[in-house]
């Protein structure tokens, strides 16, 4: 289903305003790309957008992001209305932060990725889950989880400024502003510079 020129123009106008990091022609390209990547709807009533698998494939093809846990979290951040479908608006606005976000926006985005249960804190358990997934297992290790636990402790000590045993957005932000490399400390959830 191709959209009318008028509809495309209206959508481009509105998204050029809301997705601040893209110019008009970039927004238009992203809208068109979205429509070329769309799977054929299985029924007329199906929502128009990316389901989890299409989104995961797109992240893999475009950015080589292969960690299912991370891509699943990215899907949830993009899917702001939680309808299990990423609309064209969610796609363009999500990519604006994903590709060109300010440090502040990227800090918030990464924090939301790592806050697995959405309670506003990153707990030791959440850090453990993220790191366990993204670290390569060494065959020689007796208990690979031990190494991960040590890493979690080190990270928490370094980043938990108010010493309450969990990371608030403020803790996370302060740590990242002191040391930018900590932005993706618990797993790669942004595309690399390329």
PDB file of C-alpha atoms in Angstrom:
ATOM      1  CA  UNK A   1       0.000   0.000   0.000  1.00  0.00           C
ATOM      2  CA  UNK A   2       1.607   3.239  -1.141  1.00  0.00           C
ATOM      3  CA  UNK A   3       0.542   6.387   0.645  1.00  0.00           C
ATOM      4  CA  UNK A   4      -0.802   9.403  -1.164  1.00  0.00           C
ATOM      5  CA  UNK A   5       1.555  12.319  -1.867  1.00  0.00           C
ATOM      6  CA  UNK A   6      -0.537  14.517   0.404  1.00  0.00           C
ATOM      7  CA  UNK A   7      -0.412  12.020   3.279  1.00  0.00           C
ATOM      8  CA  UNK A   8       3.348  11.576   2.802  1.00  0.00           C
ATOM      9  CA  UNK A   9       3.797  15.357   2.898  1.00  0.00           C
ATOM     10  CA  UNK A  10       1.717  15.761   6.078  1.00  0.00           C
ATOM     11  CA  UNK A  11       3.567  12.920   7.784  1.00  0.00           C
ATOM     12  CA  UNK A  12       6.943  14.315   6.677  1.00  0.00           C
ATOM     13  CA  UNK A  13       6.019  17.772   7.999  1.00  0.00           C
ATOM     14  CA  UNK A  14       4.900  16.468  11.355  1.00  0.00           C
ATOM     15  CA  UNK A  15       7.897  14.110  11.770  1.00  0.00           C
ATOM     16  CA  UNK A  16      10.392  16.790  10.723  1.00  0.00           C
ATOM     17  CA  UNK A  17       9.103  18.729  13.731  1.00  0.00           C
ATOM     18  CA  UNK A  18       9.048  15.849  16.220  1.00  0.00           C
ATOM     19  CA  UNK A  19      12.184  13.945  15.114  1.00  0.00           C
ATOM     20  CA  UNK A  20      14.454  16.939  15.545  1.00  0.00           C
ATOM     21  CA  UNK A  21      17.703  15.282  14.446  1.00  0.00           C
ATOM     22  CA  UNK A  22      16.620  14.596  10.852  1.00  0.00           C
ATOM     23  CA  UNK A  23      16.048  17.084   8.071  1.00  0.00           C
ATOM     24  CA  UNK A  24      13.021  16.944   5.796  1.00  0.00           C
ATOM     25  CA  UNK A  25      14.537  14.810   3.044  1.00  0.00           C
ATOM     26  CA  UNK A  26      15.950  12.343   5.589  1.00  0.00           C
ATOM     27  CA  UNK A  27      12.529  12.009   7.195  1.00  0.00           C
ATOM     28  CA  UNK A  28      10.955  11.367   3.808  1.00  0.00           C
ATOM     29  CA  UNK A  29      13.578   8.687   3.011  1.00  0.00           C
ATOM     30  CA  UNK A  30      12.976   6.976   6.362  1.00  0.00           C
ATOM     31  CA  UNK A  31       9.207   6.948   5.773  1.00  0.00           C
ATOM     32  CA  UNK A  32       9.730   5.389   2.332  1.00  0.00           C
ATOM     33  CA  UNK A  33      12.236   2.884   3.729  1.00  0.00           C
ATOM     34  CA  UNK A  34       9.730   1.914   6.409  1.00  0.00           C
ATOM     35  CA  UNK A  35       7.146   1.133   3.740  1.00  0.00           C
ATOM     36  CA  UNK A  36       9.557  -0.924   1.628  1.00  0.00           C
ATOM     37  CA  UNK A  37      10.544  -3.002   4.681  1.00  0.00           C
ATOM     38  CA  UNK A  38       6.960  -3.618   5.793  1.00  0.00           C
ATOM     39  CA  UNK A  39       5.862  -7.237   5.582  1.00  0.00           C
ATOM     40  CA  UNK A  40       2.626  -7.867   3.712  1.00  0.00           C
ATOM     41  CA  UNK A  41      -0.207  -7.645   6.277  1.00  0.00           C
ATOM     42  CA  UNK A  42      -1.723 -11.017   7.107  1.00  0.00           C
ATOM     43  CA  UNK A  43      -5.163  -9.485   7.476  1.00  0.00           C
ATOM     44  CA  UNK A  44      -6.781  -6.145   6.719  1.00  0.00           C
ATOM     45  CA  UNK A  45      -7.239  -5.441  10.410  1.00  0.00           C
ATOM     46  CA  UNK A  46      -3.549  -6.045  11.276  1.00  0.00           C
ATOM     47  CA  UNK A  47      -1.812  -2.858  12.452  1.00  0.00           C
ATOM     48  CA  UNK A  48       0.535  -1.291   9.920  1.00  0.00           C
ATOM     49  CA  UNK A  49       4.045  -1.502  11.231  1.00  0.00           C
ATOM     50  CA  UNK A  50       6.970  -3.674  12.189  1.00  0.00           C
ATOM     51  CA  UNK A  51       6.366  -6.645  14.392  1.00  0.00           C
ATOM     52  CA  UNK A  52       9.182  -7.874  16.610  1.00  0.00           C
ATOM     53  CA  UNK A  53      10.702 -10.163  13.956  1.00  0.00           C
ATOM     54  CA  UNK A  54      10.721  -7.601  11.155  1.00  0.00           C
ATOM     55  CA  UNK A  55      12.253  -5.064  13.516  1.00  0.00           C
ATOM     56  CA  UNK A  56      14.862  -7.554  14.741  1.00  0.00           C
ATOM     57  CA  UNK A  57      15.796  -8.438  11.126  1.00  0.00           C
ATOM     58  CA  UNK A  58      16.083  -4.755  10.258  1.00  0.00           C
ATOM     59  CA  UNK A  59      18.351  -4.049  13.250  1.00  0.00           C
ATOM     60  CA  UNK A  60      20.499  -6.983  12.297  1.00  0.00           C
ATOM     61  CA  UNK A  61      20.762  -6.107   8.604  1.00  0.00           C
ATOM     62  CA  UNK A  62      21.322  -2.390   9.128  1.00  0.00           C
ATOM     63  CA  UNK A  63      23.398  -2.335  12.324  1.00  0.00           C
ATOM     64  CA  UNK A  64      24.561  -5.936  12.857  1.00  0.00           C
ATOM     65  CA  UNK A  65      22.750  -6.030  16.211  1.00  0.00           C
ATOM     66  CA  UNK A  66      22.289  -9.714  16.928  1.00  0.00           C
ATOM     67  CA  UNK A  67      21.716  -9.987  20.692  1.00  0.00           C
ATOM     68  CA  UNK A  68      18.053 -11.032  21.018  1.00  0.00           C
ATOM     69  CA  UNK A  69      17.733  -9.649  24.525  1.00  0.00           C
ATOM     70  CA  UNK A  70      19.022  -6.232  23.446  1.00  0.00           C
ATOM     71  CA  UNK A  71      16.986  -6.079  20.220  1.00  0.00           C
ATOM     72  CA  UNK A  72      13.935  -7.049  22.206  1.00  0.00           C
ATOM     73  CA  UNK A  73      14.569  -4.147  24.598  1.00  0.00           C
ATOM     74  CA  UNK A  74      15.161  -1.757  21.676  1.00  0.00           C
ATOM     75  CA  UNK A  75      11.819  -2.899  20.223  1.00  0.00           C
ATOM     76  CA  UNK A  76      10.099  -2.046  23.509  1.00  0.00           C
ATOM     77  CA  UNK A  77      11.666   1.419  23.636  1.00  0.00           C
ATOM     78  CA  UNK A  78      10.654   2.184  20.039  1.00  0.00           C
ATOM     79  CA  UNK A  79       7.129   0.779  20.596  1.00  0.00           C
ATOM     80  CA  UNK A  80       5.971   3.611  22.834  1.00  0.00           C
ATOM     81  CA  UNK A  81       2.268   2.747  22.831  1.00  0.00           C
ATOM     82  CA  UNK A  82       3.003  -0.932  23.646  1.00  0.00           C
ATOM     83  CA  UNK A  83       0.831  -2.336  20.863  1.00  0.00           C
ATOM     84  CA  UNK A  84       3.576  -4.782  19.770  1.00  0.00           C
ATOM     85  CA  UNK A  85       3.886  -2.969  16.488  1.00  0.00           C
ATOM     86  CA  UNK A  86       6.239  -0.137  15.526  1.00  0.00           C
ATOM     87  CA  UNK A  87       4.380   2.498  13.546  1.00  0.00           C
ATOM     88  CA  UNK A  88       6.066   4.783  11.040  1.00  0.00           C
ATOM     89  CA  UNK A  89       6.029   7.606  13.622  1.00  0.00           C
ATOM     90  CA  UNK A  90       7.632   5.411  16.311  1.00  0.00           C
ATOM     91  CA  UNK A  91      10.178   4.256  13.709  1.00  0.00           C
ATOM     92  CA  UNK A  92      11.341   7.737  12.657  1.00  0.00           C
ATOM     93  CA  UNK A  93      11.248   9.232  16.171  1.00  0.00           C
ATOM     94  CA  UNK A  94      13.025   6.176  17.589  1.00  0.00           C
ATOM     95  CA  UNK A  95      15.744   6.340  14.939  1.00  0.00           C
ATOM     96  CA  UNK A  96      16.254  10.055  15.647  1.00  0.00           C
ATOM     97  CA  UNK A  97      17.531   9.202  19.140  1.00  0.00           C
ATOM     98  CA  UNK A  98      19.061   5.855  18.122  1.00  0.00           C
ATOM     99  CA  UNK A  99      21.186   7.382  15.346  1.00  0.00           C
ATOM    100  CA  UNK A 100      21.607  11.034  16.251  1.00  0.00           C
ATOM    101  CA  UNK A 101      20.489  11.538  19.839  1.00  0.00           C
ATOM    102  CA  UNK A 102      22.244  14.025  22.082  1.00  0.00           C
ATOM    103  CA  UNK A 103      24.268  12.532  24.922  1.00  0.00           C
ATOM    104  CA  UNK A 104      21.349  13.305  27.264  1.00  0.00           C
ATOM    105  CA  UNK A 105      18.863  11.457  25.009  1.00  0.00           C
ATOM    106  CA  UNK A 106      21.198   8.502  24.581  1.00  0.00           C
ATOM    107  CA  UNK A 107      21.759   8.270  28.344  1.00  0.00           C
ATOM    108  CA  UNK A 108      17.997   8.077  28.911  1.00  0.00           C
ATOM    109  CA  UNK A 109      17.602   5.574  26.068  1.00  0.00           C
ATOM    110  CA  UNK A 110      20.367   3.231  27.330  1.00  0.00           C
ATOM    111  CA  UNK A 111      19.052   3.511  30.875  1.00  0.00           C
ATOM    112  CA  UNK A 112      15.577   2.412  29.687  1.00  0.00           C
ATOM    113  CA  UNK A 113      17.119  -0.502  27.786  1.00  0.00           C
ATOM    114  CA  UNK A 114      18.924  -1.747  30.907  1.00  0.00           C
ATOM    115  CA  UNK A 115      16.006  -1.113  33.303  1.00  0.00           C
ATOM    116  CA  UNK A 116      14.446  -4.453  32.402  1.00  0.00           C
ATOM    117  CA  UNK A 117      11.414  -4.239  34.692  1.00  0.00           C
ATOM    118  CA  UNK A 118      10.770  -0.536  34.107  1.00  0.00           C
ATOM    119  CA  UNK A 119      10.867   0.434  37.800  1.00  0.00           C
ATOM    120  CA  UNK A 120      13.194   3.404  37.244  1.00  0.00           C
ATOM    121  CA  UNK A 121      16.296   1.645  38.601  1.00  0.00           C
ATOM    122  CA  UNK A 122      18.916  -0.689  37.201  1.00  0.00           C
ATOM    123  CA  UNK A 123      19.397  -3.433  39.774  1.00  0.00           C
ATOM    124  CA  UNK A 124      22.297  -5.855  40.161  1.00  0.00           C
ATOM    125  CA  UNK A 125      20.053  -8.612  38.788  1.00  0.00           C
ATOM    126  CA  UNK A 126      19.285  -6.569  35.663  1.00  0.00           C
ATOM    127  CA  UNK A 127      22.964  -5.796  35.084  1.00  0.00           C
ATOM    128  CA  UNK A 128      23.708  -9.504  35.552  1.00  0.00           C
ATOM    129  CA  UNK A 129      21.072 -10.500  32.970  1.00  0.00           C
ATOM    130  CA  UNK A 130      22.388  -8.003  30.418  1.00  0.00           C
ATOM    131  CA  UNK A 131      26.077  -8.873  30.899  1.00  0.00           C
ATOM    132  CA  UNK A 132      25.491 -12.616  31.031  1.00  0.00           C
ATOM    133  CA  UNK A 133      24.017 -12.309  27.560  1.00  0.00           C
ATOM    134  CA  UNK A 134      26.581 -10.062  25.961  1.00  0.00           C
ATOM    135  CA  UNK A 135      29.837 -11.562  27.308  1.00  0.00           C
ATOM    136  CA  UNK A 136      31.515 -14.405  25.467  1.00  0.00           C
ATOM    137  CA  UNK A 137      31.777 -17.604  27.445  1.00  0.00           C
ATOM    138  CA  UNK A 138      35.292 -18.977  27.900  1.00  0.00           C
ATOM    139  CA  UNK A 139      35.217 -22.781  27.692  1.00  0.00           C
ATOM    140  CA  UNK A 140      37.867 -23.092  30.413  1.00  0.00           C
ATOM    141  CA  UNK A 141      35.847 -21.290  33.067  1.00  0.00           C
ATOM    142  CA  UNK A 142      34.305 -23.487  35.751  1.00  0.00           C
ATOM    143  CA  UNK A 143      31.498 -21.075  36.541  1.00  0.00           C
ATOM    144  CA  UNK A 144      31.195 -18.301  33.949  1.00  0.00           C
ATOM    145  CA  UNK A 145      28.525 -16.629  36.102  1.00  0.00           C
ATOM    146  CA  UNK A 146      31.157 -15.907  38.771  1.00  0.00           C
ATOM    147  CA  UNK A 147      33.092 -13.664  36.395  1.00  0.00           C
ATOM    148  CA  UNK A 148      29.900 -11.867  35.462  1.00  0.00           C
ATOM    149  CA  UNK A 149      29.034 -11.352  39.153  1.00  0.00           C
ATOM    150  CA  UNK A 150      32.474  -9.819  39.743  1.00  0.00           C
ATOM    151  CA  UNK A 151      31.962  -7.472  36.808  1.00  0.00           C
ATOM    152  CA  UNK A 152      28.536  -6.496  38.104  1.00  0.00           C
ATOM    153  CA  UNK A 153      30.023  -5.659  41.512  1.00  0.00           C
ATOM    154  CA  UNK A 154      32.765  -3.533  39.932  1.00  0.00           C
ATOM    155  CA  UNK A 155      30.259  -1.690  37.729  1.00  0.00           C
ATOM    156  CA  UNK A 156      27.876  -1.064  40.620  1.00  0.00           C
ATOM    157  CA  UNK A 157      30.670   0.244  42.864  1.00  0.00           C
ATOM    158  CA  UNK A 158      31.802   2.610  40.124  1.00  0.00           C
ATOM    159  CA  UNK A 159      28.345   3.884  39.158  1.00  0.00           C
ATOM    160  CA  UNK A 160      26.173   3.728  42.283  1.00  0.00           C
ATOM    161  CA  UNK A 161      26.886   7.217  43.619  1.00  0.00           C
ATOM    162  CA  UNK A 162      24.267   7.224  46.376  1.00  0.00           C
ATOM    163  CA  UNK A 163      25.247   3.689  47.501  1.00  0.00           C
ATOM    164  CA  UNK A 164      21.708   2.319  47.599  1.00  0.00           C
ATOM    165  CA  UNK A 165      22.640  -0.865  45.756  1.00  0.00           C
ATOM    166  CA  UNK A 166      20.937   0.088  42.487  1.00  0.00           C
ATOM    167  CA  UNK A 167      21.427   2.661  39.742  1.00  0.00           C
ATOM    168  CA  UNK A 168      18.972   5.502  39.347  1.00  0.00           C
ATOM    169  CA  UNK A 169      18.906   7.529  36.138  1.00  0.00           C
ATOM    170  CA  UNK A 170      20.855  10.197  38.059  1.00  0.00           C
ATOM    171  CA  UNK A 171      23.583   7.684  39.050  1.00  0.00           C
ATOM    172  CA  UNK A 172      23.778   6.399  35.489  1.00  0.00           C
ATOM    173  CA  UNK A 173      23.902   9.872  33.988  1.00  0.00           C
ATOM    174  CA  UNK A 174      26.629  11.043  36.370  1.00  0.00           C
ATOM    175  CA  UNK A 175      28.728   7.942  35.630  1.00  0.00           C
ATOM    176  CA  UNK A 176      28.363   8.358  31.856  1.00  0.00           C
ATOM    177  CA  UNK A 177      29.126  12.084  31.973  1.00  0.00           C
ATOM    178  CA  UNK A 178      32.294  11.292  33.944  1.00  0.00           C
ATOM    179  CA  UNK A 179      33.223   8.478  31.570  1.00  0.00           C
ATOM    180  CA  UNK A 180      31.411   8.310  28.196  1.00  0.00           C
ATOM    181  CA  UNK A 181      32.492   4.712  27.588  1.00  0.00           C
ATOM    182  CA  UNK A 182      30.053   3.625  30.319  1.00  0.00           C
ATOM    183  CA  UNK A 183      27.067   4.572  28.117  1.00  0.00           C
ATOM    184  CA  UNK A 184      26.816   1.006  26.805  1.00  0.00           C
ATOM    185  CA  UNK A 185      28.441  -0.655  29.804  1.00  0.00           C
ATOM    186  CA  UNK A 186      25.823  -3.407  30.052  1.00  0.00           C
ATOM    187  CA  UNK A 187      25.477  -4.368  26.400  1.00  0.00           C
ATOM    188  CA  UNK A 188      25.658  -2.813  22.929  1.00  0.00           C
ATOM    189  CA  UNK A 189      22.319  -1.121  22.349  1.00  0.00           C
ATOM    190  CA  UNK A 190      23.327   1.687  19.990  1.00  0.00           C
ATOM    191  CA  UNK A 191      24.670   1.392  16.442  1.00  0.00           C
ATOM    192  CA  UNK A 192      28.415   1.851  16.124  1.00  0.00           C
ATOM    193  CA  UNK A 193      29.718   5.036  14.502  1.00  0.00           C
ATOM    194  CA  UNK A 194      29.828   3.474  11.023  1.00  0.00           C
TER     195      UNK A 194
END
